[in-house]
PDB file of C-alpha atoms and ligand atoms in Angstrom:
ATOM      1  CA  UNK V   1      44.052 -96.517 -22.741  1.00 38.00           C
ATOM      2  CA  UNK V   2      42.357 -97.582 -19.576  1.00 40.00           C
ATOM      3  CA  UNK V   3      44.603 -98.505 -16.450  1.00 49.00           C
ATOM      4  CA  UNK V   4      44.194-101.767 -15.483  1.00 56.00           C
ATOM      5  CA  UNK V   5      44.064-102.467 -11.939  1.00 80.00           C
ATOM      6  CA  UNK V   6      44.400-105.430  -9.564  1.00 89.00           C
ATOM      7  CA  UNK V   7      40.522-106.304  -8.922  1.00 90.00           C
ATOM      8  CA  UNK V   8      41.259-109.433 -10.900  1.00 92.00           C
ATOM      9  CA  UNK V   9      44.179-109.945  -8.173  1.00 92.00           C
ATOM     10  CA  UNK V  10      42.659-109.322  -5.137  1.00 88.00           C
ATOM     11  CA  UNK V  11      39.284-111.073  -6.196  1.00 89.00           C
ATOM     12  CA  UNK V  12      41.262-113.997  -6.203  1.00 90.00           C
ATOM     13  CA  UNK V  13      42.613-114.118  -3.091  1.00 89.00           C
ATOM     14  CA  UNK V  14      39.799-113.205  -1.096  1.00 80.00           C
ATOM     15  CA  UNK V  15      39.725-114.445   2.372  1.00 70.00           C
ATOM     16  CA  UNK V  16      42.484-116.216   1.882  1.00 70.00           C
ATOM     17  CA  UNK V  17      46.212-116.006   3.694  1.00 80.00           C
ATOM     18  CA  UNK V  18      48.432-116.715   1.049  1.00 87.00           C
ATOM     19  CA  UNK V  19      51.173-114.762   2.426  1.00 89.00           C
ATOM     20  CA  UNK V  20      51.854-112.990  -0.942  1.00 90.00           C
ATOM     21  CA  UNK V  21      52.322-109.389  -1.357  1.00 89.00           C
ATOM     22  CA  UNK V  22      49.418-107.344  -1.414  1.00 84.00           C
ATOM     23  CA  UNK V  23      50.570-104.140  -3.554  1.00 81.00           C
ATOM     24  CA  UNK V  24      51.105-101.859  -0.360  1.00 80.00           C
ATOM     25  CA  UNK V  25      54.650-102.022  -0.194  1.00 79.00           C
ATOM     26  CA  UNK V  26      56.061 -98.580  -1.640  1.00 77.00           C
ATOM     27  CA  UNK V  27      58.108 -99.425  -5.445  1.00 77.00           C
ATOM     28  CA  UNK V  28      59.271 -96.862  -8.187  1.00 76.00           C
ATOM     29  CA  UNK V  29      56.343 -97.657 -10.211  1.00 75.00           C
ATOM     30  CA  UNK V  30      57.717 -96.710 -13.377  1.00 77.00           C
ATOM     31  CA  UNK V  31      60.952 -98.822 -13.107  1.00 90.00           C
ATOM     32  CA  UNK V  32      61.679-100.909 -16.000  1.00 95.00           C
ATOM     33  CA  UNK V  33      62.015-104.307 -13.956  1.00 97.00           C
ATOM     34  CA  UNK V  34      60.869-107.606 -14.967  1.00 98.00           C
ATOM     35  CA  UNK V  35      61.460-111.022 -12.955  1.00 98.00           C
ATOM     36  CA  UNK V  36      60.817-114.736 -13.239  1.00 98.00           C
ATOM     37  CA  UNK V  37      59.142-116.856 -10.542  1.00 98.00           C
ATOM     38  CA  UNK V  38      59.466-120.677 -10.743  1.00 98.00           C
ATOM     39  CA  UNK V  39      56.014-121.729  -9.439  1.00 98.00           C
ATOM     40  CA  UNK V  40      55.318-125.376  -8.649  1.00 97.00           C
ATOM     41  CA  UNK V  41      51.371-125.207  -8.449  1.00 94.00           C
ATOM     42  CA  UNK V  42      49.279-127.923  -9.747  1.00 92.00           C
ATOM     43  CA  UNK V  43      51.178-127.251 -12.717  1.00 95.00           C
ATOM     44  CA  UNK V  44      54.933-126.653 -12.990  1.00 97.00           C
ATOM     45  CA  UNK V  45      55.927-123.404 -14.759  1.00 98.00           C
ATOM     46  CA  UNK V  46      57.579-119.573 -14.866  1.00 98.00           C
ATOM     47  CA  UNK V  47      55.945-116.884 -14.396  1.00 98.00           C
ATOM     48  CA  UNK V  48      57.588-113.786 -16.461  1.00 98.00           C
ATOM     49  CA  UNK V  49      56.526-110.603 -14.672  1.00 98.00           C
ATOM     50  CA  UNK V  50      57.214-107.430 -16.600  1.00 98.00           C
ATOM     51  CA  UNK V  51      56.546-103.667 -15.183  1.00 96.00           C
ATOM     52  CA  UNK V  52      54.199-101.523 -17.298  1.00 95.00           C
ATOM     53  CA  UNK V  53      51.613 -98.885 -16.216  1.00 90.00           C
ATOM     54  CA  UNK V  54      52.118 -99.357 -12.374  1.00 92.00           C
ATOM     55  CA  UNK V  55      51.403-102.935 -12.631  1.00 94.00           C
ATOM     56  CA  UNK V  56      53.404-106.569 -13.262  1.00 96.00           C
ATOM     57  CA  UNK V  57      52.352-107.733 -16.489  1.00 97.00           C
ATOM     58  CA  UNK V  58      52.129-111.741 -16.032  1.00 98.00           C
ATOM     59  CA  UNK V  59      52.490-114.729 -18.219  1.00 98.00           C
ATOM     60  CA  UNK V  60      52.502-118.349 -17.542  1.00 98.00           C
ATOM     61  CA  UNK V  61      55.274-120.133 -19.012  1.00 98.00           C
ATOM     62  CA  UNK V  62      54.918-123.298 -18.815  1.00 98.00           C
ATOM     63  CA  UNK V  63      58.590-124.386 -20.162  1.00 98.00           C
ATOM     64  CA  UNK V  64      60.511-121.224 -19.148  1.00 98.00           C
ATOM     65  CA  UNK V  65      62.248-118.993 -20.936  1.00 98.00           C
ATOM     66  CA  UNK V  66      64.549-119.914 -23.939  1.00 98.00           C
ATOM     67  CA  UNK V  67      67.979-118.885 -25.138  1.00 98.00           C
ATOM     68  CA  UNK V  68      67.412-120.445 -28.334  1.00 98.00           C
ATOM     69  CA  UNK V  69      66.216-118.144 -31.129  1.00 98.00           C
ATOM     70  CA  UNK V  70      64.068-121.726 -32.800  1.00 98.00           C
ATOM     71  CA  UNK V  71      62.398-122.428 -30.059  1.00 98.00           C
ATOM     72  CA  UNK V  72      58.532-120.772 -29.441  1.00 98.00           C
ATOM     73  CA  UNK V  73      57.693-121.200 -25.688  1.00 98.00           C
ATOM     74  CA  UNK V  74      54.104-120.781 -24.937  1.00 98.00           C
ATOM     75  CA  UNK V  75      52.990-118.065 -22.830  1.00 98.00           C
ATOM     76  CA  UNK V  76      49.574-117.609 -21.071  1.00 98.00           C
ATOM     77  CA  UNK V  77      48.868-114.396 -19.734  1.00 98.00           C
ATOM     78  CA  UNK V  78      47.687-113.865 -16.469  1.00 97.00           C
ATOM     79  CA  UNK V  79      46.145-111.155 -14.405  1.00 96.00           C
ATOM     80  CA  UNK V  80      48.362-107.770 -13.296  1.00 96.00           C
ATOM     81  CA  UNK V  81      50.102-108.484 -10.464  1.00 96.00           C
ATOM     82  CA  UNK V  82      51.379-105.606  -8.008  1.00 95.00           C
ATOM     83  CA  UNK V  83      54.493-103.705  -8.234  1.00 94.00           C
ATOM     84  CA  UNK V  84      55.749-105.514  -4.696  1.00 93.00           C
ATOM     85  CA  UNK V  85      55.538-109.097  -6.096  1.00 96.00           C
ATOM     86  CA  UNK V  86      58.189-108.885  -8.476  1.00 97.00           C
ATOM     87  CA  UNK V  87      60.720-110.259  -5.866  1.00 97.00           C
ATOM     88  CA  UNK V  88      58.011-112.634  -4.030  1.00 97.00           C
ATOM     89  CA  UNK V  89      59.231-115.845  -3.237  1.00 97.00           C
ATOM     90  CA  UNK V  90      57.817-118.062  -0.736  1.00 96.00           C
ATOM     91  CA  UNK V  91      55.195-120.814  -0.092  1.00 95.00           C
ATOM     92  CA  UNK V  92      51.434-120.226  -0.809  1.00 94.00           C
ATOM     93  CA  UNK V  93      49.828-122.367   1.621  1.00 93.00           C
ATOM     94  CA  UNK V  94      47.255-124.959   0.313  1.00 91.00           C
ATOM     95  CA  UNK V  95      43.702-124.191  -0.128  1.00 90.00           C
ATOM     96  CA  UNK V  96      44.553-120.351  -1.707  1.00 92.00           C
ATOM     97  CA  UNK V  97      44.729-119.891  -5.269  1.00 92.00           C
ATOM     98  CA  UNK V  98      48.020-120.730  -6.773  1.00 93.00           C
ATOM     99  CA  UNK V  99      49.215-123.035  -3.800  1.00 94.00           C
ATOM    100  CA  UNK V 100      53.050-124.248  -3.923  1.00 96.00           C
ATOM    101  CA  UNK V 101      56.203-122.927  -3.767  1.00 97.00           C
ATOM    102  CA  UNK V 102      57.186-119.658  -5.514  1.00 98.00           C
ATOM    103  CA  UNK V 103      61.109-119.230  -6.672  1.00 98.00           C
ATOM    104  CA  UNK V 104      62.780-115.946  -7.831  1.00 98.00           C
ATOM    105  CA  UNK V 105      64.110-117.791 -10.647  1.00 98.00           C
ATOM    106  CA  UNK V 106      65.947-114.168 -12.444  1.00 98.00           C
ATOM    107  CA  UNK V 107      65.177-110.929 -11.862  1.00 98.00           C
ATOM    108  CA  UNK V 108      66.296-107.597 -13.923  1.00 98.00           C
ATOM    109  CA  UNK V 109      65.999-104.223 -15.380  1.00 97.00           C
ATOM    110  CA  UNK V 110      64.744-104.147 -19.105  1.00 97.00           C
ATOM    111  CA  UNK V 111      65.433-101.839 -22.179  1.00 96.00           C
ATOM    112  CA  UNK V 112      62.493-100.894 -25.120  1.00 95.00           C
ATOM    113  CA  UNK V 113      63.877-101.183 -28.323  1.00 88.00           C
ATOM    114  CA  UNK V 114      64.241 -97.609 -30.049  1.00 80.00           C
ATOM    115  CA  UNK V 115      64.256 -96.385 -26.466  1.00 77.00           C
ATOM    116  CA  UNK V 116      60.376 -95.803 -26.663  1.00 87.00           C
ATOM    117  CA  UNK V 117      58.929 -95.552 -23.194  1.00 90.00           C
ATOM    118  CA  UNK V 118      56.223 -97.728 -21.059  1.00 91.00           C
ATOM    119  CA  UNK V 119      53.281 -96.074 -22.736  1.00 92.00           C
ATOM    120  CA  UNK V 120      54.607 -96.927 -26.164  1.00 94.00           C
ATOM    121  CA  UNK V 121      54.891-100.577 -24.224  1.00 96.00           C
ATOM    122  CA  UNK V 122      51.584-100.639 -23.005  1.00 94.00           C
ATOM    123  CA  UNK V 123      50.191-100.300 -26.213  1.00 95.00           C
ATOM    124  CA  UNK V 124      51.966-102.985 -28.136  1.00 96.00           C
ATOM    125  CA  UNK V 125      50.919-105.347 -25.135  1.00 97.00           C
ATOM    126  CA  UNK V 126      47.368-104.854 -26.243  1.00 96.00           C
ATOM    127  CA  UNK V 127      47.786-104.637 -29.876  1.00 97.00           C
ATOM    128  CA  UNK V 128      49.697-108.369 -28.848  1.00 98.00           C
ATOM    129  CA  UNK V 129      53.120-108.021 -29.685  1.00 97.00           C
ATOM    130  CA  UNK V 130      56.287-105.851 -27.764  1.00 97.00           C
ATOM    131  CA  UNK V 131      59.834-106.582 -27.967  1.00 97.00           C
ATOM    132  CA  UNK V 132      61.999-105.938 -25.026  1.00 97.00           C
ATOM    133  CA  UNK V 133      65.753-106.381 -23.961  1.00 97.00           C
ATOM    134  CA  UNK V 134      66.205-108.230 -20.969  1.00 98.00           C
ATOM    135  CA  UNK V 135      69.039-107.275 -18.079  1.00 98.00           C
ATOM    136  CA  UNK V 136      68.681-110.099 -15.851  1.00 98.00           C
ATOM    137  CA  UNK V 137      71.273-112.809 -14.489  1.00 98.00           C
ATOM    138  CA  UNK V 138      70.420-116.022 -16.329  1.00 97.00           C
ATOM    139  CA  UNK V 139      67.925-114.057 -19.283  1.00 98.00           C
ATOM    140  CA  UNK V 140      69.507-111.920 -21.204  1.00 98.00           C
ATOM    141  CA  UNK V 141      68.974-109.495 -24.654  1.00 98.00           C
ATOM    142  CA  UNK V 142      66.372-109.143 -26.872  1.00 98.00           C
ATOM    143  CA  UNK V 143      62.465-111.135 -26.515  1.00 98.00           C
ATOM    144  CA  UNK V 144      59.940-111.043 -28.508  1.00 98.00           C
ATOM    145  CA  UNK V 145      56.378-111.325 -27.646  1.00 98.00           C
ATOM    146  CA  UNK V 146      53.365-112.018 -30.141  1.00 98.00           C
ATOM    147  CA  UNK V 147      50.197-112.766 -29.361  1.00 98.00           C
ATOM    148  CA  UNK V 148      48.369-116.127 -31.232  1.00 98.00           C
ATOM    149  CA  UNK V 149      45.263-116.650 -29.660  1.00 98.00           C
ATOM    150  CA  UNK V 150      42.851-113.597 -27.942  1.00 96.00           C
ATOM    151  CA  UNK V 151      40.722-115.425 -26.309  1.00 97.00           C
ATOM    152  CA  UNK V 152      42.591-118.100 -24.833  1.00 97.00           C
ATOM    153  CA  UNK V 153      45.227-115.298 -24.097  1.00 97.00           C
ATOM    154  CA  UNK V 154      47.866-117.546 -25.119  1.00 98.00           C
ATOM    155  CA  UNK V 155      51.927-115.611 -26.613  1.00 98.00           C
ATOM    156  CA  UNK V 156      54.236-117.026 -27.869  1.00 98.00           C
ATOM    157  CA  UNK V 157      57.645-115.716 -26.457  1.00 98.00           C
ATOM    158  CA  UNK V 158      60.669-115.998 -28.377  1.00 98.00           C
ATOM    159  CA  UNK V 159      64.573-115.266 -27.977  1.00 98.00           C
ATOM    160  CA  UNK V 160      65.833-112.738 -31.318  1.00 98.00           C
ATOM    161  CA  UNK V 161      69.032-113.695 -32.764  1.00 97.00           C
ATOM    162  CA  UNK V 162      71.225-111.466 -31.260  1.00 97.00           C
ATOM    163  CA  UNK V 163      74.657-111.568 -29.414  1.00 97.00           C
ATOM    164  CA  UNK V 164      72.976-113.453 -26.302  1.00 97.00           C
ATOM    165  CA  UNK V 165      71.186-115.877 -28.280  1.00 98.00           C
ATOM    166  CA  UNK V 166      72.623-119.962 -27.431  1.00 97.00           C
ATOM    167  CA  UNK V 167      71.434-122.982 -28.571  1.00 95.00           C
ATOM    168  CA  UNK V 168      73.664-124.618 -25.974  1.00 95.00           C
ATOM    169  CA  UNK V 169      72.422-122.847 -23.205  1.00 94.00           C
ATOM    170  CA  UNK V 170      69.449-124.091 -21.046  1.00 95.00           C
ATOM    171  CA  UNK V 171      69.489-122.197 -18.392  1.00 97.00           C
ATOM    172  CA  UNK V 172      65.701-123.235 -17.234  1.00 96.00           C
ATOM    173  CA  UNK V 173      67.442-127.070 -16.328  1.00 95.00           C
ATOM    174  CA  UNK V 174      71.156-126.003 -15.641  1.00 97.00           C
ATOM    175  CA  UNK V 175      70.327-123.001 -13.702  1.00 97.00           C
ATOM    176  CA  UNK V 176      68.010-123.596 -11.395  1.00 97.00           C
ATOM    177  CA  UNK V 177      69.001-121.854  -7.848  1.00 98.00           C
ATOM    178  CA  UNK V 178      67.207-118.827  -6.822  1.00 98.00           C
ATOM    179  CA  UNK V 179      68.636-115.478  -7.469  1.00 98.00           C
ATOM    180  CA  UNK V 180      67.005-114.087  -3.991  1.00 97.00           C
ATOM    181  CA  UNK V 181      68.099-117.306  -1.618  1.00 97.00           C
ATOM    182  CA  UNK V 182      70.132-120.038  -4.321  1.00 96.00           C
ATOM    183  CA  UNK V 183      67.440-122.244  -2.982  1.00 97.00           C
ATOM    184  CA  UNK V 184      66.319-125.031  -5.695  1.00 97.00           C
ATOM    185  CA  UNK V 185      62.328-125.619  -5.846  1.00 95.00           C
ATOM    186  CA  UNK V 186      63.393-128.852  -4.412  1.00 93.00           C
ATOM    187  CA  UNK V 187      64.875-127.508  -1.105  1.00 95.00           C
ATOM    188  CA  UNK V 188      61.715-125.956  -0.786  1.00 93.00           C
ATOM    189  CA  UNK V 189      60.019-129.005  -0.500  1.00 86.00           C
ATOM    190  CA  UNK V 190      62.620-130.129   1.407  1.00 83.00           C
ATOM    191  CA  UNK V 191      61.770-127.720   4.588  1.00 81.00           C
TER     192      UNK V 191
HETATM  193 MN1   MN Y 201      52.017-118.923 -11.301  1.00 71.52          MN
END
């Protein structure tokens, strides 16, 4: 399979001085991390990041993540982010692409099921559906992943009944303090 790169990233930010990482920082690119960055840009939403081939995977999630096995939350994927932005958080000034404040909602390590490796990954992210188990401090255990819709590139990403799974739980409204500062997206605004 191809590698993909971060052209798409880097074309879009052109010129600009948004302050966000640029993918020169040295990270273990082979690290099973993942993260998720509240991001109030013109549109509210998470951003789940995943590691695979060297690069953050990205979605756009508009209602967050889940612990609720019923619920389908809709995620739009986005283009590969570098390695280094998995623990961005900051404020992208206006007039750059993505403008707003960035939270590090949760951040983690994550498992493959059948302890298949981030090749095996890579290729059920372009077939359009992985499973993964998540290690992070507010996400936790198994997600699944399935693509419905190529060419808008819209998932949909859904909690698996397992031992983490709660219906209670809403971790997206009750949680919301940042894992990197316990800042809210609020005291952000606030500064
Ligand atoms: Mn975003």
């Amino acid at each position: 399979m191809a590698h993909d790169n971060l052209k798409e990233y880097r074309e879009k930010r052109k010129g600009g001085n948004s302050g966000e990482p640029d993918g020169t920082r040295n990270t273990d690119n082979r690290k099973n991390v993942f993260s998720f960055q509240e991001h109030a840009a013109s549109t509210h939403h998470y951003d789940f990041r995943l590691a695979c081939d060297g690069v953050l995977k990205s979605w756009s999630v508009p209602k967050g993540p889940s612990t609720d096995p019923r619920d389908k939350r809709l995620a739009i994927q986005t283009e590969d982010h570098p390695m280094d932005y998995l623990d961005f958080e900051g404020t992208i000034p206006e007039g750059n692409y993505g403008a707003g404040n960035v939270l590090l909602w949760d951040m983690g390590t994550y498992d493959l099921p059948e302890n298949t490796d981030q090749d095996a990954l890579s290729e059920s992210i372009d077939k359009g559906h992985f499973k993964v188990i998540l290690h992070g401090k507010k996400v936790q255990g198994g997600y699944a992943m399935t693509r419905i819709d190529e060419e808008k590139n819209h998932w949909l990403l859904v909690k698996r009944d397992d031992e983490e799974a709660d219906a209670r739980r809403n971790p997206v409204s009750t949680e919301p303090e940042s894992v990197k500062s316990e800042k809210t997206i609020k005291d952000m605004d606030n500064e």
